[in-house]
Coordinates of C-alpha atoms (C1' of nucleotides) in Angstrom, one line a residue:
Chain A
M1 CA 12.1 84.4 128.9
N2 CA 10.9 87.3 131.0
R3 CA 13.6 89.6 132.3
M4 CA 13.9 90.0 136.0
P5 CA 16.6 91.3 138.5
V6 CA 19.2 88.7 139.6
A7 CA 17.9 88.5 143.1
E8 CA 14.5 87.5 141.9
R9 CA 15.9 85.1 139.4
R10 CA 17.9 83.5 142.1
E11 CA 14.9 82.9 144.2
Q12 CA 13.1 81.4 141.3
L13 CA 16.1 79.1 140.6
V14 CA 16.3 78.0 144.2
A15 CA 12.6 77.2 144.1
A16 CA 13.1 75.2 141.0
A17 CA 16.1 73.4 142.5
L18 CA 14.0 72.6 145.5
A19 CA 11.2 71.2 143.3
V20 CA 13.5 69.1 141.2
A21 CA 15.4 67.8 144.2
S22 CA 12.3 67.0 146.2
R23 CA 10.9 65.1 143.2
E24 CA 13.9 63.3 141.9
G25 CA 16.5 63.4 144.6
I26 CA 19.5 65.6 145.2
E27 CA 21.5 63.9 142.5
G28 CA 18.7 64.8 140.0
A29 CA 19.2 68.4 140.7
T30 CA 21.6 69.0 137.9
V31 CA 22.2 72.4 136.5
R32 CA 20.3 71.5 133.4
A33 CA 17.4 70.0 135.2
V34 CA 17.1 73.1 137.4
A35 CA 17.3 75.4 134.4
A36 CA 14.6 73.3 132.6
E37 CA 12.4 73.3 135.7
A38 CA 12.6 77.1 135.8
G39 CA 12.1 77.4 132.1
V40 CA 15.4 79.1 131.6
S41 CA 18.4 78.4 129.5
L42 CA 21.5 76.8 130.9
G43 CA 23.7 79.9 131.1
V44 CA 21.2 81.8 133.3
V45 CA 22.1 79.5 136.2
H46 CA 25.8 80.3 135.9
Y47 CA 24.9 83.9 135.5
C48 CA 23.1 83.9 138.8
F49 CA 25.3 81.5 140.7
Q50 CA 29.0 81.2 140.6
D51 CA 28.9 77.4 141.1
K52 CA 26.5 74.6 141.1
D53 CA 27.6 74.3 144.7
E54 CA 26.5 77.8 145.4
L55 CA 23.1 76.9 144.0
L56 CA 22.9 73.8 146.2
R57 CA 24.0 75.8 149.2
A58 CA 21.2 78.3 148.6
M59 CA 18.7 75.4 148.2
A60 CA 19.9 73.8 151.4
H61 CA 19.5 77.1 153.2
A62 CA 16.0 77.4 151.9
I63 CA 15.3 73.9 153.4
T64 CA 16.7 75.0 156.7
V65 CA 14.5 78.1 156.7
Q66 CA 11.5 76.0 155.7
N67 CA 12.3 73.4 158.5
T68 CA 12.5 76.1 161.2
T69 CA 9.2 77.7 160.6
R70 CA 7.2 78.0 163.8
V71 CA 4.5 75.6 164.7
G72 CA 1.0 76.9 165.0
E73 CA 0.0 78.9 168.1
I74 CA -1.2 77.0 171.2
P75 CA -3.8 78.8 173.3
P76 CA -2.6 79.8 176.8
G77 CA -3.8 77.6 179.6
T78 CA -3.7 74.4 177.5
P79 CA -2.8 71.4 179.7
V80 CA 0.7 70.1 179.1
E81 CA -0.3 66.8 177.6
D82 CA -2.5 68.6 175.1
A83 CA 0.1 71.2 174.3
L84 CA 2.7 68.6 173.7
A85 CA 0.3 66.5 171.5
I86 CA -0.6 69.6 169.4
A87 CA 3.0 70.5 168.9
I88 CA 4.2 67.0 168.0
D89 CA 1.3 66.3 165.8
S90 CA 1.8 69.5 164.0
V91 CA 5.5 68.7 163.3
W92 CA 4.6 65.2 162.3
E93 CA 1.9 66.2 159.9
T94 CA 4.1 68.6 158.0
I95 CA 6.6 65.8 157.7
I96 CA 4.3 63.3 156.2
A97 CA 2.7 65.9 154.0
N98 CA 6.0 66.5 152.1
R99 CA 7.7 63.2 151.7
G100 CA 10.0 64.4 149.0
A101 CA 11.2 67.3 151.0
Q102 CA 11.8 65.2 154.0
L103 CA 13.8 62.7 152.1
L104 CA 15.7 65.5 150.5
S105 CA 16.5 66.9 153.9
Y106 CA 18.3 63.7 154.8
E107 CA 20.1 63.6 151.4
V108 CA 21.3 67.2 152.0
T109 CA 22.5 66.2 155.5
T110 CA 24.5 63.2 154.3
S111 CA 25.8 65.1 151.3
S112 CA 26.9 68.0 153.5
L113 CA 28.7 65.5 155.8
R114 CA 30.6 64.1 152.9
H115 CA 31.4 67.0 150.6
S116 CA 32.9 70.1 152.1
E117 CA 31.5 72.1 149.2
L118 CA 28.2 72.2 151.0
G119 CA 29.9 73.6 154.0
Q120 CA 28.3 73.6 157.4
V121 CA 24.8 73.2 156.0
A122 CA 24.1 70.2 158.1
V123 CA 25.3 71.8 161.2
E124 CA 23.2 74.9 160.6
Q125 CA 20.2 72.7 159.9
Y126 CA 20.5 70.9 163.2
R127 CA 21.4 73.9 165.3
G128 CA 18.3 75.6 163.9
S129 CA 16.0 72.7 164.6
W130 CA 17.4 72.2 168.1
A131 CA 16.9 75.9 168.9
I132 CA 13.4 75.9 167.6
A133 CA 12.5 72.8 169.6
E134 CA 14.0 74.2 172.7
Q135 CA 12.1 77.5 172.3
L136 CA 9.0 75.3 171.8
F137 CA 9.4 73.5 175.1
D138 CA 10.1 76.8 176.8
A139 CA 6.9 78.2 175.3
I140 CA 4.9 75.2 176.3
G141 CA 6.3 75.6 179.8
Q142 CA 4.9 79.1 180.0
I143 CA 1.6 78.3 178.2
S144 CA 0.8 75.4 180.4
S145 CA 2.4 76.9 183.5
V146 CA 4.8 74.0 184.1
R147 CA 8.4 73.6 184.9
W148 CA 10.5 70.9 183.3
K149 CA 12.4 68.5 185.4
M150 CA 15.0 68.2 182.6
P151 CA 16.8 71.0 180.8
T152 CA 14.9 72.0 177.7
D153 CA 17.8 71.7 175.4
E154 CA 18.1 68.1 176.4
L155 CA 14.4 67.6 175.9
A156 CA 14.7 69.2 172.4
R157 CA 17.4 66.8 171.4
I158 CA 15.4 63.8 172.5
A159 CA 12.4 65.0 170.7
L160 CA 14.2 65.7 167.5
A161 CA 16.2 62.4 167.6
L162 CA 12.9 60.5 168.0
I163 CA 11.2 62.5 165.2
D164 CA 14.2 62.0 163.0
G165 CA 14.3 58.3 163.6
Y166 CA 10.6 57.8 163.2
S167 CA 10.4 59.8 160.0
L168 CA 13.3 57.9 158.5
A169 CA 11.5 54.7 159.4
W170 CA 8.3 56.1 157.9
L171 CA 10.1 57.0 154.7
V172 CA 11.2 53.4 154.4
D173 CA 8.1 51.4 155.3
G174 CA 5.4 54.0 154.8
E175 CA 3.7 53.1 158.1
T176 CA 2.4 56.1 160.0
E177 CA 0.8 54.3 162.9
P178 CA 3.9 53.1 164.7
A179 CA 5.4 56.6 164.6
Q180 CA 2.3 58.2 165.8
R181 CA 1.9 55.7 168.6
G182 CA 5.5 56.2 169.5
L183 CA 5.4 59.9 169.5
R184 CA 2.3 60.0 171.5
G185 CA 3.9 57.8 174.1
F186 CA 6.9 60.2 174.1
A187 CA 4.5 63.1 174.6
R188 CA 3.0 61.3 177.6
Y189 CA 6.5 60.6 179.0
V190 CA 7.5 64.2 178.6
A191 CA 4.3 65.3 180.3
S192 CA 5.3 63.3 183.3
L193 CA 8.5 65.4 183.4
A194 CA 6.5 68.5 184.0
E195 CA 5.5 69.9 187.4
P196 CA 3.0 72.7 187.8
I197 CA 4.1 76.1 188.9
D198 CA 2.2 79.1 190.0
P199 CA 1.1 80.7 186.7
V200 CA 0.9 84.2 188.2
E201 CA 4.1 84.7 190.0
I202 CA 7.3 83.0 188.8
P203 CA 10.0 83.2 191.4
D204 CA 13.6 83.2 190.2
E205 CA 14.8 80.5 192.5
L206 CA 12.8 77.3 192.6
P207 CA 14.4 74.1 194.0
V208 CA 15.1 72.0 191.0
P209 CA 14.4 68.3 191.8
A210 CA 17.6 66.4 191.5
D211 CA 16.2 63.5 189.6
L212 CA 18.8 64.0 186.9
P213 CA 22.0 65.9 186.8
V214 CA 21.2 69.3 185.3
A215 CA 23.8 69.5 182.7
G216 CA 23.6 72.8 180.9
E217 CA 25.4 72.8 177.6
Chain B
M1 CA 46.7 39.7 139.8
N2 CA 46.1 36.5 141.7
R3 CA 43.5 34.2 140.2
M4 CA 40.6 33.3 142.3
P5 CA 37.1 31.8 141.8
V6 CA 34.3 34.3 141.0
A7 CA 32.6 33.9 144.4
E8 CA 35.7 34.8 146.2
R9 CA 36.4 37.7 143.9
R10 CA 32.9 39.0 144.4
E11 CA 33.5 39.0 148.2
Q12 CA 36.7 40.9 147.7
L13 CA 35.0 43.5 145.4
V14 CA 32.1 43.9 147.9
A15 CA 34.7 44.5 150.6
A16 CA 36.5 47.0 148.5
A17 CA 33.2 48.8 147.6
L18 CA 32.4 48.9 151.3
A19 CA 35.8 50.4 152.1
V20 CA 35.6 53.0 149.3
A21 CA 32.0 54.0 150.1
S22 CA 32.7 54.2 153.8
R23 CA 35.6 56.4 153.2
E24 CA 34.4 58.7 150.4
G25 CA 30.6 58.3 150.3
I26 CA 28.3 56.2 148.2
E27 CA 28.9 58.4 145.1
G28 CA 32.6 57.8 145.4
A29 CA 32.0 54.1 144.9
T30 CA 32.5 54.2 141.2
V31 CA 33.4 51.1 139.3
R32 CA 36.9 52.4 138.7
A33 CA 37.4 53.4 142.4
V34 CA 36.3 49.9 143.5
A35 CA 38.5 48.2 141.0
A36 CA 41.4 50.3 142.1
E37 CA 40.7 49.6 145.8
A38 CA 40.7 45.9 145.1
G39 CA 43.8 46.2 143.0
V40 CA 42.0 44.8 140.0
S41 CA 41.5 46.1 136.5
L42 CA 38.2 47.6 135.4
G43 CA 36.9 44.7 133.4
V44 CA 37.0 42.4 136.4
V45 CA 34.2 44.2 138.1
H46 CA 31.9 43.7 135.1
Y47 CA 33.0 40.1 134.9
C48 CA 31.9 39.4 138.4
F49 CA 28.9 41.7 138.5
Q50 CA 26.4 42.2 135.7
D51 CA 25.8 45.8 136.7
K52 CA 27.2 48.5 138.9
D53 CA 23.8 48.3 140.5
E54 CA 24.3 44.6 141.3
L55 CA 27.6 45.5 143.0
L56 CA 25.9 48.2 145.0
R57 CA 23.1 45.9 146.0
A58 CA 25.6 43.3 147.2
M59 CA 27.4 46.0 149.1
A60 CA 24.1 47.2 150.7
H61 CA 23.3 43.6 151.6
A62 CA 26.7 43.3 153.3
I63 CA 25.9 46.4 155.3
T64 CA 22.6 44.9 156.4
V65 CA 24.3 41.7 157.5
Q66 CA 26.9 43.8 159.3
N67 CA 24.2 45.8 161.0
T68 CA 22.3 42.8 162.2
T69 CA 25.1 41.1 164.0
R70 CA 24.1 40.1 167.4
V71 CA 25.2 42.1 170.4
G72 CA 27.5 40.5 172.9
E73 CA 26.1 38.0 175.4
I74 CA 24.5 39.2 178.6
P75 CA 24.9 36.9 181.6
P76 CA 21.6 35.4 182.9
G77 CA 20.2 37.0 186.0
T78 CA 21.4 40.5 185.1
P79 CA 19.1 43.2 186.4
V80 CA 16.9 44.8 183.7
E81 CA 18.5 48.2 184.0
D82 CA 22.0 46.7 183.6
A83 CA 21.0 44.4 180.7
L84 CA 19.5 47.3 178.8
A85 CA 22.5 49.5 179.5
I86 CA 24.8 46.8 178.2
A87 CA 22.8 46.3 175.1
I88 CA 22.4 49.9 174.2
D89 CA 25.9 50.9 175.0
S90 CA 27.1 48.0 172.9
V91 CA 25.1 49.2 169.9
W92 CA 26.1 52.8 170.4
E93 CA 29.8 51.9 170.6
T94 CA 29.8 50.0 167.4
I95 CA 28.2 53.0 165.8
I96 CA 30.7 55.6 166.9
A97 CA 33.5 53.2 166.2
N98 CA 32.6 53.2 162.4
R99 CA 31.6 56.7 161.5
G100 CA 32.0 56.2 157.8
A101 CA 30.0 53.0 157.8
Q102 CA 27.2 54.6 159.7
L103 CA 27.1 57.5 157.4
L104 CA 27.1 55.2 154.5
S105 CA 24.2 53.3 155.9
Y106 CA 22.1 56.4 155.7
E107 CA 23.3 57.2 152.2
V108 CA 22.3 53.7 151.2
T109 CA 18.9 54.1 152.7
T110 CA 18.2 57.4 151.0
S111 CA 19.6 56.2 147.7
S112 CA 17.5 53.1 147.9
L113 CA 14.4 55.2 148.5
R114 CA 15.1 57.3 145.4
H115 CA 16.4 54.8 142.8
S116 CA 14.5 51.6 142.2
E117 CA 17.7 50.0 141.1
L118 CA 18.7 49.4 144.7
G119 CA 15.4 47.6 145.1
Q120 CA 14.1 46.9 148.6
V121 CA 17.4 47.3 150.2
A122 CA 16.2 49.9 152.7
V123 CA 13.2 47.9 153.7
E124 CA 15.3 44.8 154.2
Q125 CA 17.7 46.9 156.3
Y126 CA 15.0 48.1 158.6
R127 CA 13.1 44.9 158.8
G128 CA 16.3 43.2 159.8
S129 CA 17.2 45.8 162.4
W130 CA 13.7 45.7 163.9
A131 CA 13.6 42.0 164.1
I132 CA 17.0 41.9 165.9
A133 CA 16.0 44.6 168.3
E134 CA 12.8 42.8 169.1
Q135 CA 14.7 39.6 169.7
L136 CA 17.0 41.5 171.9
F137 CA 14.1 42.7 174.1
D138 CA 12.7 39.2 174.2
A139 CA 16.1 37.9 175.2
I140 CA 16.5 40.5 177.9
G141 CA 13.0 39.7 179.2
Q142 CA 14.1 36.1 179.7
I143 CA 17.6 36.9 181.0
S144 CA 16.3 39.4 183.6
S145 CA 13.1 37.5 184.2
V146 CA 10.8 40.4 183.4
R147 CA 7.7 40.9 181.3
W148 CA 7.3 44.1 179.2
K149 CA 4.2 46.2 179.6
M150 CA 4.5 47.1 176.0
P151 CA 4.8 44.8 172.9
T152 CA 8.4 44.2 172.1
D153 CA 8.0 45.1 168.5
E154 CA 6.9 48.6 169.6
L155 CA 9.8 48.8 172.0
A156 CA 12.1 47.8 169.2
R157 CA 10.8 50.6 166.9
I158 CA 11.2 53.2 169.6
A159 CA 14.7 52.1 170.4
L160 CA 15.8 52.1 166.8
A161 CA 14.2 55.4 166.0
L162 CA 16.0 56.9 169.0
I163 CA 19.3 55.4 168.1
D164 CA 18.9 56.4 164.4
G165 CA 18.1 60.0 165.4
Y166 CA 20.9 60.3 167.9
S167 CA 23.4 58.8 165.6
L168 CA 22.4 61.2 162.8
A169 CA 22.8 64.0 165.2
W170 CA 26.2 62.7 166.3
L171 CA 27.3 62.5 162.7
V172 CA 26.4 66.1 162.3
D173 CA 27.8 67.7 165.5
G174 CA 30.2 65.1 166.7
E175 CA 29.0 65.3 170.3
T176 CA 28.6 61.9 172.0
E177 CA 27.5 63.0 175.4
P178 CA 24.0 64.1 174.6
A179 CA 23.3 60.9 172.8
Q180 CA 24.7 58.8 175.6
R181 CA 22.7 60.8 178.2
G182 CA 19.6 60.5 176.1
L183 CA 20.0 56.7 175.5
R184 CA 20.7 56.1 179.2
G185 CA 17.5 58.0 180.0
F186 CA 15.7 55.8 177.5
A187 CA 17.1 52.7 179.1
R188 CA 15.8 53.8 182.5
Y189 CA 12.4 54.6 181.0
V190 CA 12.2 51.2 179.4
A191 CA 13.3 49.5 182.6
S192 CA 10.3 51.2 184.2
L193 CA 8.2 49.3 181.7
A194 CA 9.4 45.9 183.0
E195 CA 7.6 44.0 185.7
P196 CA 9.3 41.0 187.4
I197 CA 7.9 37.5 186.7
D198 CA 8.7 34.2 188.3
P199 CA 11.9 33.1 186.6
V200 CA 11.2 29.4 187.1
E201 CA 7.7 28.9 185.8
I202 CA 6.2 31.0 183.1
P203 CA 2.5 30.4 182.7
D204 CA 1.0 30.8 179.2
E205 CA -1.7 33.2 180.2
L206 CA -0.7 36.2 182.3
P207 CA -3.0 39.2 182.4
V208 CA -1.3 41.8 180.3
P209 CA -1.7 45.2 181.8
A210 CA -3.9 47.2 179.4
D211 CA -1.8 50.3 179.6
L212 CA -1.6 50.4 175.8
P213 CA -3.4 48.5 173.1
V214 CA -1.4 45.5 172.2
A215 CA -1.1 45.9 168.5
G216 CA 0.6 42.9 166.9
E217 CA 2.0 43.6 163.5
Chain C
dA1 C1' 18.1 108.4 119.3
dC2 C1' 21.8 106.3 121.4
dT3 C1' 24.6 104.4 124.7
dT4 C1' 25.3 101.5 128.4
dG5 C1' 25.0 97.6 131.1
dA6 C1' 22.1 94.1 132.8
dC7 C1' 20.2 89.9 131.3
dT8 C1' 19.7 85.9 128.0
dT9 C1' 20.9 82.5 124.6
dG10 C1' 22.8 78.4 122.4
dG11 C1' 26.5 76.0 121.8
dA12 C1' 31.2 74.2 122.7
dC13 C1' 34.7 72.0 125.6
dA14 C1' 36.7 68.9 129.0
dC15 C1' 36.0 65.3 131.9
dA16 C1' 34.2 61.4 134.7
dT17 C1' 31.7 57.5 134.4
dG18 C1' 29.2 53.0 133.1
dA19 C1' 29.2 49.7 129.7
dC20 C1' 31.4 46.7 126.5
dC21 C1' 34.7 43.8 124.0
dA22 C1' 38.4 41.1 121.8
dA23 C1' 42.5 39.3 122.9
dG24 C1' 45.6 37.5 126.2
dT25 C1' 46.9 34.5 130.3
dC26 C1' 46.8 31.2 133.6
dA27 C1' 45.4 26.8 136.1
dC28 C1' 43.5 22.5 135.8
dT29 C1' 42.2 18.1 133.7
dC30 C1' 42.6 14.2 130.7
Chain D
dG1 C1' 51.7 18.4 127.4
dA2 C1' 47.8 19.9 124.9
dG3 C1' 43.3 21.6 125.3
dT4 C1' 39.7 23.8 127.7
dG5 C1' 37.5 27.2 130.1
dA6 C1' 37.8 30.4 133.9
dC7 C1' 39.9 34.6 134.6
dT8 C1' 42.3 39.1 133.4
dT9 C1' 43.7 43.0 130.6
dG10 C1' 43.7 47.3 128.3
dG11 C1' 41.4 49.9 125.5
dT12 C1' 37.2 52.1 123.2
dC13 C1' 32.6 54.2 123.0
dA14 C1' 28.5 56.8 124.3
dT15 C1' 26.5 59.6 127.7
dG16 C1' 25.7 63.0 131.2
dT17 C1' 27.6 66.6 133.5
dG18 C1' 29.8 71.2 135.1
dT19 C1' 31.9 75.1 133.2
dC20 C1' 32.6 78.6 130.1
dC21 C1' 32.0 82.0 126.4
dA22 C1' 30.9 85.1 122.5
dA23 C1' 27.2 87.0 120.7
dG24 C1' 22.5 88.6 121.0
dT25 C1' 18.5 91.2 123.2
dC26 C1' 16.2 94.3 126.0
dA27 C1' 15.2 98.3 129.2
dA28 C1' 16.4 102.5 131.1
dG29 C1' 18.9 106.7 131.5
dT30 C1' 20.9 110.8 129.1

DNA sequence: ACTTGACTTGGACACATGACCAAGTCACTC
DNA sequence: GAGTGACTTGGTCATGTGTCCAAGTCAAGT
């Protein structure tokens, strides 16, 4: 096989692991399978990674990075409802476009929760997703010139819980319509939690409506 | 070891498998581990079950049954908000009371989606849960004398998606407060989807508010 | 040219696991 | 109390897997 520096080889192996695991499940990502997928002999894997665990951790990290890629841009001035719809649809479409990867993501999560070898992978995964979602709500707030009646971190958790739940259900029964209907309904609900603010000047202290206790984490 | 009829032994083995798998994960539920947990020699398992797969299927079925046990009774006349809160709290409490079992449930789901040996276990699991949740909303409708502005099967799917998502998040970060806050918020939202009806006489044809398309499954 | 070290190879080893079996043991019935 | 069949035992075997290694190959620097 072609020679290449370790770093590059590692990337190739991680990609191979991701491919195998997406296709055949996390258990199918054996050292041999990954080596075969990369077109490399067995020893190479242990030359580039100390453990199989290290390889899997690298793969999990790649998934986390992949999951926390930003959603497409939303033009400024877009109404809240539309902005929310765009964002949620975008997330949902990337999910149903990569069934294997999505399923793998859950497998990695559960594995990480059982076996300490995978370390804090699951926690990192979720922290990253929550942070991204929160940033997204903040961004939409600015884009659409609205203020949320609920802290955005809480909004983020609701949104991700719902998406997680619906995508699991979709993995099981293959129906996309219920999820889309549900998510659209959620978008409408969230839109009702937005109140317009002056897009030009944003004063520091606006009275926050006390509908819900503002519990910052 | 004590002699007992096959049926009884099978139950014991399924219980042992459930115990091991809840404690150490689905991968830890090897034939040997199950036999040891049940205090039985290796051959017994293969005497009672044709395959390891058959054992796992039986275990998965046991989980499904366990997951679809009815929530506690709600006294008639309870206001919708309270009835919803009782139901959701009840579900949530059984979840956080059995962390291992809940995690195992997800492991079984993902495993079933990968390996055809587990058959339609995941689908059965979800169909059962959806049906129960739908029945629950119907029941609450009767108990609290309200009519839902949204089809109950859709309500059920939303509720279960949310619960799934939150419980996954809880498994990862161990925080119960965000989930409880989120679920209570959902209960309040659902309560807003209820409109009172005459508790005594329920006519067959009531105009259904056309907020959403009524899509029967 | 030659030396050095990074990179690769193929195989070997130990171990866990699922499957299987032949013999043994016990309870129940006639 | 003898026979019958359900139940149990302990062990064996094949397979897949992670880990490791000693030797081989190649590219680059001196």
